[in-house]
């Protein structure tokens, strides 16, 4: 019972990841795609958490932190690219 | 398994509520017409859903192994801090890059404020440049 419900939760999270993937491919603007990438990475973090519960191991918990940090840094870099056209600015203000 | 049935159901309550919230946010990501409304659906619900799933994992390892998992606490704090910032950045960069609102939206107050601010700043800069020229 416990494991069946865990696998059902993993299935629903993967459905939600696929919906975000649809928005990533279809998305009208670049900001839609950034948003969908963010949602996909959060759903994958949830899948990894439920997998580590179902397998009763703590070895996958590093993956959660790693994907979280990578998703945040990628979102910040892509947003700066959409806003200004460059990621790392070389010119000073004055 | 030597785990109590009650603790199993507590873990399942956390995980299934988080999963339902993530599913609702994906429906919002699919159906809403606009970048801004999609960011409203995505960030709020995904943040709370993911924190609920991570809390379920924390409760599982606390009850099953008797271990307080520091990595899960760090992940909860990190997601709670960074996910709203990421959503705010996405909407801000979209508005500054000139992404249009949906046709059914009524008012764009940020654009009016930005135009007013730009007009004031432009007037000041023009006056300053006149002063320096004279």
mmCIF file of C-alpha atoms in Angstrom:
data_model
loop_
_atom_site.group_PDB
_atom_site.id
_atom_site.type_symbol
_atom_site.label_atom_id
_atom_site.label_comp_id
_atom_site.label_asym_id
_atom_site.label_seq_id
_atom_site.Cartn_x
_atom_site.Cartn_y
_atom_site.Cartn_z
ATOM 1 C CA UNK A 1 0.000 0.000 0.000
ATOM 2 C CA UNK A 2 2.679 2.472 1.061
ATOM 3 C CA UNK A 3 4.892 1.693 -1.913
ATOM 4 C CA UNK A 4 2.018 1.666 -4.368
ATOM 5 C CA UNK A 5 0.989 5.144 -3.295
ATOM 6 C CA UNK A 6 4.613 6.307 -3.523
ATOM 7 C CA UNK A 7 4.847 5.011 -7.083
ATOM 8 C CA UNK A 8 1.545 6.687 -7.923
ATOM 9 C CA UNK A 9 2.924 9.996 -6.613
ATOM 10 C CA UNK A 10 6.031 9.501 -8.769
ATOM 11 C CA UNK A 11 3.812 8.864 -11.787
ATOM 12 C CA UNK A 12 1.788 12.032 -11.190
ATOM 13 C CA UNK A 13 4.965 14.077 -10.773
ATOM 14 C CA UNK A 14 6.310 12.706 -14.042
ATOM 15 C CA UNK A 15 3.037 13.651 -15.757
ATOM 16 C CA UNK A 16 3.490 17.190 -14.446
ATOM 17 C CA UNK A 17 7.104 17.146 -15.701
ATOM 18 C CA UNK A 18 5.849 16.150 -19.146
ATOM 19 C CA UNK A 19 3.372 19.029 -19.133
ATOM 20 C CA UNK A 20 6.230 21.410 -18.300
ATOM 21 C CA UNK A 21 8.222 19.835 -21.143
ATOM 22 C CA UNK A 22 5.317 20.590 -23.494
ATOM 23 C CA UNK A 23 5.395 24.214 -22.378
ATOM 24 C CA UNK A 24 9.195 24.214 -22.829
ATOM 25 C CA UNK A 25 8.884 23.093 -26.444
ATOM 26 C CA UNK A 26 5.730 25.025 -27.386
ATOM 27 C CA UNK A 27 6.299 28.167 -25.281
ATOM 28 C CA UNK A 28 5.478 31.395 -27.035
ATOM 29 C CA UNK A 29 8.356 33.457 -25.637
ATOM 30 C CA UNK A 30 11.741 32.771 -24.066
ATOM 31 C CA UNK A 31 10.391 33.642 -20.613
ATOM 32 C CA UNK A 32 7.815 30.844 -20.917
ATOM 33 C CA UNK A 33 10.644 28.436 -21.591
ATOM 34 C CA UNK A 34 12.641 29.637 -18.573
ATOM 35 C CA UNK A 35 9.560 29.181 -16.394
ATOM 36 C CA UNK A 36 8.939 25.684 -17.739
ATOM 37 C CA UNK A 37 12.575 24.703 -17.146
ATOM 38 C CA UNK A 38 12.272 25.902 -13.554
ATOM 39 C CA UNK A 39 9.080 23.898 -12.986
ATOM 40 C CA UNK A 40 10.661 20.803 -14.583
ATOM 41 C CA UNK A 41 13.670 20.907 -12.286
ATOM 42 C CA UNK A 42 11.470 21.287 -9.194
ATOM 43 C CA UNK A 43 9.373 18.299 -10.267
ATOM 44 C CA UNK A 44 12.539 16.253 -10.792
ATOM 45 C CA UNK A 45 13.669 17.175 -7.259
ATOM 46 C CA UNK A 46 10.349 15.815 -5.971
ATOM 47 C CA UNK A 47 10.760 12.588 -7.980
ATOM 48 C CA UNK A 48 14.243 12.038 -6.536
ATOM 49 C CA UNK A 49 12.935 12.589 -2.991
ATOM 50 C CA UNK A 50 10.142 10.038 -3.444
ATOM 51 C CA UNK A 51 12.606 7.599 -5.048
ATOM 52 C CA UNK A 52 14.934 7.839 -2.077
ATOM 53 C CA UNK A 53 11.955 7.162 0.225
ATOM 54 C CA UNK A 54 10.824 4.170 -1.836
ATOM 55 C CA UNK A 55 14.309 2.643 -1.919
ATOM 56 C CA UNK A 56 14.889 3.593 1.758
ATOM 57 C CA UNK A 57 18.313 5.072 1.157
ATOM 58 C CA UNK A 58 19.833 8.446 1.962
ATOM 59 C CA UNK A 59 22.396 8.423 -0.815
ATOM 60 C CA UNK A 60 20.222 10.298 -3.294
ATOM 61 C CA UNK A 61 19.728 13.335 -1.086
ATOM 62 C CA UNK A 62 22.832 15.046 -2.479
ATOM 63 C CA UNK A 63 21.150 15.083 -5.879
ATOM 64 C CA UNK A 64 18.348 17.266 -4.452
ATOM 65 C CA UNK A 65 20.749 20.011 -3.366
ATOM 66 C CA UNK A 66 22.722 19.768 -6.603
ATOM 67 C CA UNK A 67 19.695 20.067 -8.918
ATOM 68 C CA UNK A 68 18.256 22.879 -6.780
ATOM 69 C CA UNK A 69 21.422 24.982 -6.952
ATOM 70 C CA UNK A 70 21.901 24.318 -10.682
ATOM 71 C CA UNK A 71 18.280 25.222 -11.448
ATOM 72 C CA UNK A 72 18.483 28.499 -9.533
ATOM 73 C CA UNK A 73 21.773 29.547 -11.127
ATOM 74 C CA UNK A 74 20.500 28.629 -14.598
ATOM 75 C CA UNK A 75 17.304 30.608 -14.070
ATOM 76 C CA UNK A 76 19.220 33.680 -12.906
ATOM 77 C CA UNK A 77 21.641 33.514 -15.849
ATOM 78 C CA UNK A 78 18.893 32.992 -18.436
ATOM 79 C CA UNK A 79 16.771 35.821 -16.989
ATOM 80 C CA UNK A 80 19.728 38.171 -17.139
ATOM 81 C CA UNK A 81 20.316 37.107 -20.741
ATOM 82 C CA UNK A 82 16.664 37.788 -21.669
ATOM 83 C CA UNK A 83 16.690 41.154 -19.914
ATOM 84 C CA UNK A 84 20.000 42.625 -21.068
ATOM 85 C CA UNK A 85 21.318 40.484 -23.914
ATOM 86 C CA UNK A 86 24.519 39.525 -22.076
ATOM 87 C CA UNK A 87 25.195 37.376 -19.040
ATOM 88 C CA UNK A 88 28.521 38.823 -17.866
ATOM 89 C CA UNK A 89 28.912 42.550 -18.368
ATOM 90 C CA UNK A 90 32.334 43.957 -19.123
ATOM 91 C CA UNK A 91 31.593 47.675 -19.141
ATOM 92 C CA UNK A 92 31.484 49.773 -16.008
ATOM 93 C CA UNK A 93 28.800 52.328 -15.313
ATOM 94 C CA UNK A 94 31.158 55.309 -15.468
ATOM 95 C CA UNK B 1 9.026 -3.146 7.955
ATOM 96 C CA UNK B 2 8.945 -2.175 11.570
ATOM 97 C CA UNK B 3 7.425 1.175 10.802
ATOM 98 C CA UNK B 4 4.206 2.238 12.408
ATOM 99 C CA UNK B 5 1.160 2.586 10.200
ATOM 100 C CA UNK B 6 0.402 6.049 11.534
ATOM 101 C CA UNK B 7 3.806 7.396 10.533
ATOM 102 C CA UNK B 8 3.363 5.855 7.080
ATOM 103 C CA UNK B 9 0.142 7.782 6.660
ATOM 104 C CA UNK B 10 1.740 11.001 7.905
ATOM 105 C CA UNK B 11 4.487 10.656 5.284
ATOM 106 C CA UNK B 12 1.900 9.838 2.619
ATOM 107 C CA UNK B 13 -0.205 12.854 3.601
ATOM 108 C CA UNK B 14 2.757 15.174 3.053
ATOM 109 C CA UNK B 15 3.823 13.536 -0.204
ATOM 110 C CA UNK B 16 0.387 13.251 -1.784
ATOM 111 C CA UNK B 17 -0.575 16.845 -0.941
ATOM 112 C CA UNK B 18 2.707 18.048 -2.456
ATOM 113 C CA UNK B 19 2.111 15.939 -5.546
ATOM 114 C CA UNK B 20 -1.407 17.304 -5.953
ATOM 115 C CA UNK B 21 -0.090 20.883 -5.685
ATOM 116 C CA UNK B 22 2.571 20.202 -8.325
ATOM 117 C CA UNK B 23 -0.079 18.720 -10.616
ATOM 118 C CA UNK B 24 -2.325 21.795 -10.177
ATOM 119 C CA UNK B 25 0.594 24.074 -10.983
ATOM 120 C CA UNK B 26 1.292 22.087 -14.157
ATOM 121 C CA UNK B 27 -2.367 22.501 -15.158
ATOM 122 C CA UNK B 28 -1.928 26.231 -14.630
ATOM 123 C CA UNK B 29 1.252 26.165 -16.709
ATOM 124 C CA UNK B 30 -0.682 24.465 -19.495
ATOM 125 C CA UNK B 31 -3.900 26.481 -19.501
ATOM 126 C CA UNK B 32 -3.162 30.082 -18.538
ATOM 127 C CA UNK B 33 -2.736 32.572 -21.390
ATOM 128 C CA UNK B 34 0.281 34.641 -20.397
ATOM 129 C CA UNK B 35 3.830 34.585 -19.015
ATOM 130 C CA UNK B 36 2.835 36.494 -15.901
ATOM 131 C CA UNK B 37 -0.183 34.363 -15.036
ATOM 132 C CA UNK B 38 1.824 31.224 -15.745
ATOM 133 C CA UNK B 39 4.534 32.422 -13.391
ATOM 134 C CA UNK B 40 1.826 33.043 -10.779
ATOM 135 C CA UNK B 41 0.615 29.453 -11.116
ATOM 136 C CA UNK B 42 4.011 27.845 -11.385
ATOM 137 C CA UNK B 43 6.097 29.439 -8.655
ATOM 138 C CA UNK B 44 3.627 29.576 -5.791
ATOM 139 C CA UNK B 45 2.264 26.095 -6.093
ATOM 140 C CA UNK B 46 5.510 24.406 -7.029
ATOM 141 C CA UNK B 47 7.307 25.971 -4.086
ATOM 142 C CA UNK B 48 4.776 24.849 -1.485
ATOM 143 C CA UNK B 49 4.372 21.430 -3.146
ATOM 144 C CA UNK B 50 8.097 20.771 -3.221
ATOM 145 C CA UNK B 51 8.532 21.890 0.392
ATOM 146 C CA UNK B 52 5.716 19.508 1.366
ATOM 147 C CA UNK B 53 7.355 16.588 -0.472
ATOM 148 C CA UNK B 54 10.725 17.348 1.143
ATOM 149 C CA UNK B 55 9.027 17.550 4.559
ATOM 150 C CA UNK B 56 7.533 14.110 3.877
ATOM 151 C CA UNK B 57 11.009 12.755 3.163
ATOM 152 C CA UNK B 58 12.340 14.371 6.339
ATOM 153 C CA UNK B 59 9.519 12.784 8.372
ATOM 154 C CA UNK B 60 10.190 9.389 6.759
ATOM 155 C CA UNK B 61 13.886 9.372 7.614
ATOM 156 C CA UNK B 62 13.137 10.715 11.094
ATOM 157 C CA UNK B 63 10.611 7.967 11.909
ATOM 158 C CA UNK B 64 12.181 5.071 9.992
ATOM 159 C CA UNK B 65 15.883 5.470 10.686
ATOM 160 C CA UNK B 66 15.780 7.931 13.576
ATOM 161 C CA UNK B 67 18.058 10.218 11.596
ATOM 162 C CA UNK B 68 17.660 13.986 11.361
ATOM 163 C CA UNK B 69 18.681 14.557 7.759
ATOM 164 C CA UNK B 70 20.565 17.835 7.554
ATOM 165 C CA UNK B 71 20.665 17.716 3.763
ATOM 166 C CA UNK B 72 16.863 17.739 3.573
ATOM 167 C CA UNK B 73 16.666 20.676 6.002
ATOM 168 C CA UNK B 74 19.184 22.539 3.837
ATOM 169 C CA UNK B 75 17.193 21.688 0.715
ATOM 170 C CA UNK B 76 13.951 22.965 2.298
ATOM 171 C CA UNK B 77 15.603 26.251 3.338
ATOM 172 C CA UNK B 78 17.262 26.670 -0.057
ATOM 173 C CA UNK B 79 14.088 26.041 -2.049
ATOM 174 C CA UNK B 80 12.078 28.286 0.255
ATOM 175 C CA UNK B 81 14.583 31.094 -0.289
ATOM 176 C CA UNK B 82 15.301 30.758 -3.989
ATOM 177 C CA UNK B 83 12.072 29.688 -5.722
ATOM 178 C CA UNK B 84 10.169 32.996 -5.149
ATOM 179 C CA UNK B 85 13.291 34.910 -6.203
ATOM 180 C CA UNK B 86 13.451 32.895 -9.431
ATOM 181 C CA UNK B 87 9.783 33.557 -10.203
ATOM 182 C CA UNK B 88 10.188 37.283 -9.534
ATOM 183 C CA UNK B 89 13.258 37.394 -11.798
ATOM 184 C CA UNK B 90 11.408 35.651 -14.611
ATOM 185 C CA UNK B 91 8.451 38.047 -14.543
ATOM 186 C CA UNK B 92 10.749 41.101 -14.205
ATOM 187 C CA UNK B 93 12.951 40.111 -17.135
ATOM 188 C CA UNK B 94 9.876 39.320 -19.240
ATOM 189 C CA UNK B 95 8.363 42.746 -18.563
ATOM 190 C CA UNK B 96 11.639 44.542 -19.246
ATOM 191 C CA UNK B 97 12.183 42.561 -22.440
ATOM 192 C CA UNK B 98 8.791 43.774 -23.641
ATOM 193 C CA UNK B 99 6.684 40.624 -23.510
ATOM 194 C CA UNK B 100 3.074 41.651 -24.062
ATOM 195 C CA UNK B 101 0.290 40.877 -21.618
ATOM 196 C CA UNK B 102 -2.599 38.677 -22.701
ATOM 197 C CA UNK B 103 -5.465 40.303 -24.580
ATOM 198 C CA UNK B 104 -7.948 39.852 -21.740
ATOM 199 C CA UNK B 105 -5.818 41.686 -19.165
ATOM 200 C CA UNK B 106 -7.169 45.064 -18.115
ATOM 201 C CA UNK B 107 -4.383 47.215 -16.733
ATOM 202 C CA UNK B 108 -0.585 47.381 -16.794
ATOM 203 C CA UNK B 109 0.325 49.583 -13.857
ATOM 204 C CA UNK B 110 4.031 48.842 -13.945
ATOM 205 C CA UNK B 111 4.342 50.153 -17.496
ATOM 206 C CA UNK B 112 2.519 53.393 -16.576
ATOM 207 C CA UNK B 113 4.806 53.882 -13.574
ATOM 208 C CA UNK B 114 7.899 53.126 -15.627
ATOM 209 C CA UNK B 115 6.882 55.598 -18.315
ATOM 210 C CA UNK B 116 6.184 58.315 -15.731
ATOM 211 C CA UNK B 117 9.526 57.633 -14.042
ATOM 212 C CA UNK B 118 11.341 57.637 -17.369
ATOM 213 C CA UNK B 119 9.733 60.949 -18.320
ATOM 214 C CA UNK B 120 10.792 62.561 -15.028
ATOM 215 C CA UNK B 121 14.319 61.227 -15.312
ATOM 216 C CA UNK B 122 14.530 62.293 -18.950
ATOM 217 C CA UNK B 123 13.446 65.831 -18.019
ATOM 218 C CA UNK B 124 16.045 66.011 -15.264
ATOM 219 C CA UNK B 125 18.811 64.722 -17.483
ATOM 220 C CA UNK B 126 17.932 67.169 -20.246
ATOM 221 C CA UNK B 127 17.979 70.070 -17.738
ATOM 222 C CA UNK B 128 21.334 68.943 -16.366
ATOM 223 C CA UNK B 129 22.846 68.662 -19.817
ATOM 224 C CA UNK B 130 21.563 72.171 -20.655
ATOM 225 C CA UNK B 131 23.177 73.517 -17.480
ATOM 226 C CA UNK B 132 26.502 71.883 -18.274
ATOM 227 C CA UNK B 133 26.354 73.146 -21.852
ATOM 228 C CA UNK B 134 25.661 76.739 -20.817
#
